[in-house]
PDB file of C-alpha atoms in Angstrom:
ATOM      1  CA  UNK P   1      75.240  50.560  74.069  1.00 95.00           C
ATOM      2  CA  UNK P   2      74.407  53.388  76.364  1.00 98.00           C
ATOM      3  CA  UNK P   3      76.070  56.502  75.666  1.00 98.00           C
ATOM      4  CA  UNK P   4      76.930  59.075  78.344  1.00 98.00           C
ATOM      5  CA  UNK P   5      78.287  62.034  76.149  1.00 98.00           C
ATOM      6  CA  UNK P   6      79.117  64.604  77.438  1.00 98.00           C
ATOM      7  CA  UNK P   7      79.967  68.217  76.077  1.00 98.00           C
ATOM      8  CA  UNK P   8      82.045  71.400  78.492  1.00 97.00           C
ATOM      9  CA  UNK P   9      82.898  74.353  76.210  1.00 98.00           C
ATOM     10  CA  UNK P  10      81.283  77.762  76.612  1.00 96.00           C
ATOM     11  CA  UNK P  11      82.098  78.383  72.949  1.00 96.00           C
ATOM     12  CA  UNK P  12      78.176  77.469  71.373  1.00 94.00           C
ATOM     13  CA  UNK P  13      78.556  76.269  68.062  1.00 93.00           C
ATOM     14  CA  UNK P  14      82.013  77.662  66.960  1.00 93.00           C
ATOM     15  CA  UNK P  15      83.229  75.008  69.397  1.00 97.00           C
ATOM     16  CA  UNK P  16      85.642  72.195  68.475  1.00 97.00           C
ATOM     17  CA  UNK P  17      85.657  69.713  70.879  1.00 98.00           C
ATOM     18  CA  UNK P  18      81.347  70.084  70.693  1.00 98.00           C
ATOM     19  CA  UNK P  19      81.957  69.365  66.736  1.00 98.00           C
ATOM     20  CA  UNK P  20      83.768  66.266  67.319  1.00 98.00           C
ATOM     21  CA  UNK P  21      82.054  65.873  70.258  1.00 98.00           C
ATOM     22  CA  UNK P  22      78.629  64.755  68.510  1.00 98.00           C
ATOM     23  CA  UNK P  23      80.828  63.108  64.955  1.00 98.00           C
ATOM     24  CA  UNK P  24      81.870  60.313  68.162  1.00 98.00           C
ATOM     25  CA  UNK P  25      78.819  59.741  68.463  1.00 98.00           C
ATOM     26  CA  UNK P  26      76.555  59.734  65.113  1.00 98.00           C
ATOM     27  CA  UNK P  27      80.001  57.475  64.285  1.00 97.00           C
ATOM     28  CA  UNK P  28      78.915  55.267  67.355  1.00 97.00           C
ATOM     29  CA  UNK P  29      75.468  55.406  66.388  1.00 97.00           C
ATOM     30  CA  UNK P  30      76.153  53.771  63.217  1.00 96.00           C
ATOM     31  CA  UNK P  31      77.574  51.058  64.199  1.00 94.00           C
ATOM     32  CA  UNK P  32      75.221  50.642  67.166  1.00 96.00           C
ATOM     33  CA  UNK P  33      72.088  51.879  65.765  1.00 96.00           C
ATOM     34  CA  UNK P  34      70.098  50.530  69.699  1.00 97.00           C
ATOM     35  CA  UNK P  35      72.536  52.702  71.547  1.00 97.00           C
ATOM     36  CA  UNK P  36      70.752  54.567  74.545  1.00 98.00           C
ATOM     37  CA  UNK P  37      72.580  58.300  74.450  1.00 98.00           C
ATOM     38  CA  UNK P  38      72.090  60.300  77.777  1.00 98.00           C
ATOM     39  CA  UNK P  39      73.466  63.997  76.511  1.00 98.00           C
ATOM     40  CA  UNK P  40      74.758  66.291  79.496  1.00 98.00           C
ATOM     41  CA  UNK P  41      75.717  70.068  78.333  1.00 98.00           C
ATOM     42  CA  UNK P  42      77.823  71.106  80.969  1.00 98.00           C
ATOM     43  CA  UNK P  43      77.901  74.761  79.722  1.00 97.00           C
ATOM     44  CA  UNK P  44      74.070  75.523  79.261  1.00 97.00           C
ATOM     45  CA  UNK P  45      72.640  73.695  82.414  1.00 96.00           C
ATOM     46  CA  UNK P  46      76.512  74.010  83.890  1.00 95.00           C
ATOM     47  CA  UNK P  47      76.770  71.898  87.805  1.00 96.00           C
ATOM     48  CA  UNK P  48      77.598  74.415  91.200  1.00 93.00           C
ATOM     49  CA  UNK P  49      80.908  74.286  92.333  1.00 94.00           C
ATOM     50  CA  UNK P  50      81.063  72.586  95.616  1.00 92.00           C
ATOM     51  CA  UNK P  51      80.215  74.346  98.880  1.00 92.00           C
ATOM     52  CA  UNK P  52      80.526  73.412 102.403  1.00 92.00           C
ATOM     53  CA  UNK P  53      77.078  71.248 102.490  1.00 91.00           C
ATOM     54  CA  UNK P  54      78.265  68.826  99.821  1.00 92.00           C
ATOM     55  CA  UNK P  55      81.138  68.203 101.648  1.00 89.00           C
ATOM     56  CA  UNK P  56      78.930  68.337 105.370  1.00 92.00           C
ATOM     57  CA  UNK P  57      76.050  65.929 103.625  1.00 91.00           C
ATOM     58  CA  UNK P  58      79.515  63.384 102.855  1.00 86.00           C
ATOM     59  CA  UNK P  59      79.854  63.099 105.852  1.00 87.00           C
ATOM     60  CA  UNK P  60      76.678  62.438 107.452  1.00 87.00           C
ATOM     61  CA  UNK P  61      75.118  66.155 108.409  1.00 90.00           C
ATOM     62  CA  UNK P  62      71.342  66.426 107.932  1.00 91.00           C
ATOM     63  CA  UNK P  63      70.556  68.436 104.287  1.00 91.00           C
ATOM     64  CA  UNK P  64      67.021  70.929 105.254  1.00 92.00           C
ATOM     65  CA  UNK P  65      68.044  73.214 101.985  1.00 91.00           C
ATOM     66  CA  UNK P  66      66.170  72.126  99.140  1.00 93.00           C
ATOM     67  CA  UNK P  67      68.389  73.411  96.684  1.00 92.00           C
ATOM     68  CA  UNK P  68      71.207  71.981  97.648  1.00 93.00           C
ATOM     69  CA  UNK P  69      69.200  68.526  98.419  1.00 94.00           C
ATOM     70  CA  UNK P  70      68.362  68.767  95.025  1.00 94.00           C
ATOM     71  CA  UNK P  71      71.768  69.329  93.852  1.00 93.00           C
ATOM     72  CA  UNK P  72      73.192  65.805  95.867  1.00 94.00           C
ATOM     73  CA  UNK P  73      70.776  63.865  93.573  1.00 95.00           C
ATOM     74  CA  UNK P  74      71.728  65.207  90.908  1.00 96.00           C
ATOM     75  CA  UNK P  75      75.079  64.384  91.460  1.00 95.00           C
ATOM     76  CA  UNK P  76      74.415  61.151  92.801  1.00 96.00           C
ATOM     77  CA  UNK P  77      73.069  60.785  88.833  1.00 97.00           C
ATOM     78  CA  UNK P  78      75.616  61.552  87.168  1.00 98.00           C
ATOM     79  CA  UNK P  79      76.899  58.541  89.454  1.00 98.00           C
ATOM     80  CA  UNK P  80      74.827  56.341  88.213  1.00 98.00           C
ATOM     81  CA  UNK P  81      75.186  57.010  84.440  1.00 98.00           C
ATOM     82  CA  UNK P  82      78.880  57.279  84.488  1.00 98.00           C
ATOM     83  CA  UNK P  83      78.553  53.474  85.938  1.00 98.00           C
ATOM     84  CA  UNK P  84      76.018  52.096  83.473  1.00 98.00           C
ATOM     85  CA  UNK P  85      77.808  53.883  80.799  1.00 98.00           C
ATOM     86  CA  UNK P  86      79.537  51.225  78.174  1.00 98.00           C
ATOM     87  CA  UNK P  87      81.286  53.958  76.390  1.00 98.00           C
ATOM     88  CA  UNK P  88      81.754  58.242  77.983  1.00 98.00           C
ATOM     89  CA  UNK P  89      82.017  60.916  74.949  1.00 98.00           C
ATOM     90  CA  UNK P  90      83.026  63.743  76.895  1.00 98.00           C
ATOM     91  CA  UNK P  91      84.294  67.232  74.483  1.00 98.00           C
ATOM     92  CA  UNK P  92      87.203  68.964  76.713  1.00 98.00           C
ATOM     93  CA  UNK P  93      88.990  71.790  75.410  1.00 98.00           C
ATOM     94  CA  UNK P  94      92.358  73.020  76.842  1.00 97.00           C
ATOM     95  CA  UNK P  95      91.068  76.530  78.942  1.00 97.00           C
ATOM     96  CA  UNK P  96      94.580  78.109  80.304  1.00 96.00           C
ATOM     97  CA  UNK P  97      96.409  75.078  80.948  1.00 96.00           C
ATOM     98  CA  UNK P  98      93.200  72.775  81.706  1.00 97.00           C
ATOM     99  CA  UNK P  99      89.692  71.138  81.811  1.00 98.00           C
ATOM    100  CA  UNK P 100      87.206  73.112  81.667  1.00 97.00           C
ATOM    101  CA  UNK P 101      85.963  74.668  84.945  1.00 97.00           C
ATOM    102  CA  UNK P 102      82.133  72.971  83.838  1.00 97.00           C
ATOM    103  CA  UNK P 103      83.654  69.837  83.871  1.00 98.00           C
ATOM    104  CA  UNK P 104      85.714  70.088  86.751  1.00 98.00           C
ATOM    105  CA  UNK P 105      82.471  69.903  88.236  1.00 97.00           C
ATOM    106  CA  UNK P 106      81.183  67.550  87.068  1.00 98.00           C
ATOM    107  CA  UNK P 107      84.183  65.807  88.177  1.00 98.00           C
ATOM    108  CA  UNK P 108      83.991  66.524  91.786  1.00 97.00           C
ATOM    109  CA  UNK P 109      80.397  65.381  91.322  1.00 96.00           C
ATOM    110  CA  UNK P 110      81.313  61.917  90.253  1.00 97.00           C
ATOM    111  CA  UNK P 111      84.613  61.362  92.349  1.00 97.00           C
ATOM    112  CA  UNK P 112      82.813  60.010  95.370  1.00 95.00           C
ATOM    113  CA  UNK P 113      84.033  56.953  98.202  1.00 93.00           C
ATOM    114  CA  UNK P 114      82.134  54.867  98.587  1.00 94.00           C
ATOM    115  CA  UNK P 115      80.370  54.424  95.685  1.00 96.00           C
ATOM    116  CA  UNK P 116      83.039  55.383  92.443  1.00 98.00           C
ATOM    117  CA  UNK P 117      86.519  54.810  94.676  1.00 97.00           C
ATOM    118  CA  UNK P 118      87.512  53.197  98.019  1.00 96.00           C
ATOM    119  CA  UNK P 119      90.206  53.096  99.629  1.00 94.00           C
ATOM    120  CA  UNK P 120      91.173  49.504 101.043  1.00 93.00           C
ATOM    121  CA  UNK P 121      95.369  48.120 102.666  1.00 93.00           C
ATOM    122  CA  UNK P 122      96.896  48.721  99.539  1.00 92.00           C
ATOM    123  CA  UNK P 123      95.206  52.259  98.646  1.00 92.00           C
ATOM    124  CA  UNK P 124      92.256  53.282  96.221  1.00 94.00           C
ATOM    125  CA  UNK P 125      90.642  50.864  94.597  1.00 97.00           C
ATOM    126  CA  UNK P 126      88.791  52.220  91.754  1.00 97.00           C
ATOM    127  CA  UNK P 127      85.264  51.093  91.501  1.00 97.00           C
ATOM    128  CA  UNK P 128      83.612  51.696  87.741  1.00 98.00           C
ATOM    129  CA  UNK P 129      82.383  48.011  86.321  1.00 96.00           C
ATOM    130  CA  UNK P 130      85.045  46.846  83.940  1.00 95.00           C
ATOM    131  CA  UNK P 131      84.677  46.567  80.155  1.00 95.00           C
ATOM    132  CA  UNK P 132      83.993  50.135  80.660  1.00 98.00           C
ATOM    133  CA  UNK P 133      85.437  52.703  77.609  1.00 98.00           C
ATOM    134  CA  UNK P 134      85.769  56.557  77.154  1.00 98.00           C
ATOM    135  CA  UNK P 135      86.866  58.660  73.730  1.00 98.00           C
ATOM    136  CA  UNK P 136      87.902  61.762  74.947  1.00 98.00           C
ATOM    137  CA  UNK P 137      87.823  64.851  72.283  1.00 98.00           C
ATOM    138  CA  UNK P 138      90.603  66.814  73.255  1.00 98.00           C
ATOM    139  CA  UNK P 139      91.192  70.582  71.384  1.00 97.00           C
ATOM    140  CA  UNK P 140      93.925  73.140  72.418  1.00 96.00           C
ATOM    141  CA  UNK P 141      94.405  75.929  70.631  1.00 94.00           C
ATOM    142  CA  UNK P 142      98.713  75.949  71.288  1.00 93.00           C
ATOM    143  CA  UNK P 143     100.644  72.410  70.857  1.00 91.00           C
ATOM    144  CA  UNK P 144     100.426  70.808  73.649  1.00 92.00           C
ATOM    145  CA  UNK P 145     101.132  66.566  73.412  1.00 89.00           C
ATOM    146  CA  UNK P 146     104.877  65.000  73.740  1.00 87.00           C
ATOM    147  CA  UNK P 147     107.842  66.298  71.836  1.00 87.00           C
ATOM    148  CA  UNK P 148     106.695  70.711  71.497  1.00 89.00           C
ATOM    149  CA  UNK P 149     107.768  72.875  74.071  1.00 89.00           C
ATOM    150  CA  UNK P 150     104.714  73.723  75.895  1.00 91.00           C
ATOM    151  CA  UNK P 151     104.446  69.842  76.642  1.00 93.00           C
ATOM    152  CA  UNK P 152     104.973  70.427  80.394  1.00 94.00           C
ATOM    153  CA  UNK P 153     101.782  72.850  79.981  1.00 94.00           C
ATOM    154  CA  UNK P 154      99.328  70.199  79.565  1.00 94.00           C
ATOM    155  CA  UNK P 155      97.334  70.101  82.935  1.00 96.00           C
ATOM    156  CA  UNK P 156      94.970  68.629  81.077  1.00 96.00           C
ATOM    157  CA  UNK P 157      94.947  64.716  79.074  1.00 96.00           C
ATOM    158  CA  UNK P 158      96.968  64.006  82.170  1.00 96.00           C
ATOM    159  CA  UNK P 159      94.588  65.132  85.196  1.00 97.00           C
ATOM    160  CA  UNK P 160      91.572  63.215  83.154  1.00 97.00           C
ATOM    161  CA  UNK P 161      93.926  59.752  82.516  1.00 97.00           C
ATOM    162  CA  UNK P 162      94.482  60.159  86.224  1.00 97.00           C
ATOM    163  CA  UNK P 163      91.376  60.442  87.725  1.00 98.00           C
ATOM    164  CA  UNK P 164      89.942  58.481  85.107  1.00 98.00           C
ATOM    165  CA  UNK P 165      92.459  55.711  86.017  1.00 97.00           C
ATOM    166  CA  UNK P 166      91.892  56.149  90.101  1.00 97.00           C
ATOM    167  CA  UNK P 167      88.022  55.392  89.825  1.00 98.00           C
ATOM    168  CA  UNK P 168      88.585  51.835  87.464  1.00 97.00           C
ATOM    169  CA  UNK P 169      88.838  53.472  83.706  1.00 97.00           C
ATOM    170  CA  UNK P 170      91.330  52.959  82.514  1.00 95.00           C
ATOM    171  CA  UNK P 171      90.189  51.675  78.973  1.00 97.00           C
ATOM    172  CA  UNK P 172      90.593  55.307  77.370  1.00 98.00           C
ATOM    173  CA  UNK P 173      90.538  57.354  73.738  1.00 98.00           C
ATOM    174  CA  UNK P 174      92.084  60.434  72.981  1.00 98.00           C
ATOM    175  CA  UNK P 175      91.223  62.172  69.620  1.00 98.00           C
ATOM    176  CA  UNK P 176      93.644  65.399  69.484  1.00 97.00           C
ATOM    177  CA  UNK P 177      93.139  68.622  67.537  1.00 97.00           C
ATOM    178  CA  UNK P 178      95.384  70.974  67.975  1.00 95.00           C
ATOM    179  CA  UNK P 179      97.316  74.291  67.158  1.00 93.00           C
ATOM    180  CA  UNK P 180      93.665  75.541  66.496  1.00 94.00           C
ATOM    181  CA  UNK P 181      94.635  79.167  67.216  1.00 92.00           C
ATOM    182  CA  UNK P 182      96.415  79.209  64.432  1.00 87.00           C
ATOM    183  CA  UNK P 183      93.708  79.247  62.138  1.00 75.00           C
ATOM    184  CA  UNK P 184      93.127  78.920  58.143  1.00 76.00           C
ATOM    185  CA  UNK P 185      94.809  75.692  57.389  1.00 89.00           C
ATOM    186  CA  UNK P 186      96.154  74.388  60.586  1.00 90.00           C
ATOM    187  CA  UNK P 187      92.645  74.299  62.087  1.00 91.00           C
ATOM    188  CA  UNK P 188      91.242  72.602  59.181  1.00 93.00           C
ATOM    189  CA  UNK P 189      94.335  70.291  59.136  1.00 95.00           C
ATOM    190  CA  UNK P 190      93.397  69.702  63.098  1.00 95.00           C
ATOM    191  CA  UNK P 191      89.860  69.213  62.894  1.00 96.00           C
ATOM    192  CA  UNK P 192      90.335  66.569  59.586  1.00 96.00           C
ATOM    193  CA  UNK P 193      92.901  64.196  61.389  1.00 96.00           C
ATOM    194  CA  UNK P 194      91.154  64.218  64.278  1.00 97.00           C
ATOM    195  CA  UNK P 195      87.550  63.526  61.692  1.00 98.00           C
ATOM    196  CA  UNK P 196      89.649  61.104  60.360  1.00 97.00           C
ATOM    197  CA  UNK P 197      90.637  58.981  63.982  1.00 97.00           C
ATOM    198  CA  UNK P 198      86.310  58.930  64.787  1.00 98.00           C
ATOM    199  CA  UNK P 199      86.377  57.185  61.564  1.00 96.00           C
ATOM    200  CA  UNK P 200      88.778  54.519  62.435  1.00 96.00           C
ATOM    201  CA  UNK P 201      86.875  53.834  65.918  1.00 96.00           C
ATOM    202  CA  UNK P 202      85.190  50.331  66.049  1.00 90.00           C
ATOM    203  CA  UNK P 203      83.765  49.240  69.053  1.00 82.00           C
TER     204      UNK P 203
END
C-alpha cells in the first residue's frame, strides 16, 4: 500500500486537522505495516501560487527561468505521487468557508489536462486509476454539515468532492470534526467522535 499524506493547516501543533490526519495514517500503518508513506506539509513547505509562466508552460511555451522549471518539476512530482497512491489522506481545515490557500495551491498543480483528466466527446474524463481511495479530515470552527443553518456556506467539502470526482477519484471518506471554536466539552466531543470514526476505518 502507498499512502499520500498531506497537511494544510497553518496552526502547527495546535491544529485539529493535523492531529486527526496523523492518527488516520497511524491507524492505516498499523493495519498495513508494509505501507509506504509520502508526506507533505503544505504550510511548512508551501507551493507557490500559479502565475502566467505556469500557464504558458502548459501551453507549450519555452521555460528558461530556473525557479519556474523547478516548480514545474515539483508539480509533476505531485501528480506522480497522486497517481501512484492507493490511499490519499488530507487534513482539510476550513478557512473562511473553504479550503486553505496552501491546499488550493497543491490542487492547482494536480488538476492538469492530459495528466489527471482529459476532454472526451461527451465532456471531461478523469484519468486517476480506479480503486484509489481518499480520507479527508474536515475540521471546522462552526457547524456546516447538512441540517445546520450555515450549511449553505460550506465551500470546503463540496469543492474537494467535486475536484476529486472530476479527476476520477470518487471513493471519498469524510472524517469530520466541527464546532471546534466552541471550545471545552464541545471541542472534545467533536474530536472524540472523529477519532472513533478513524478507529473504525477498514481498508
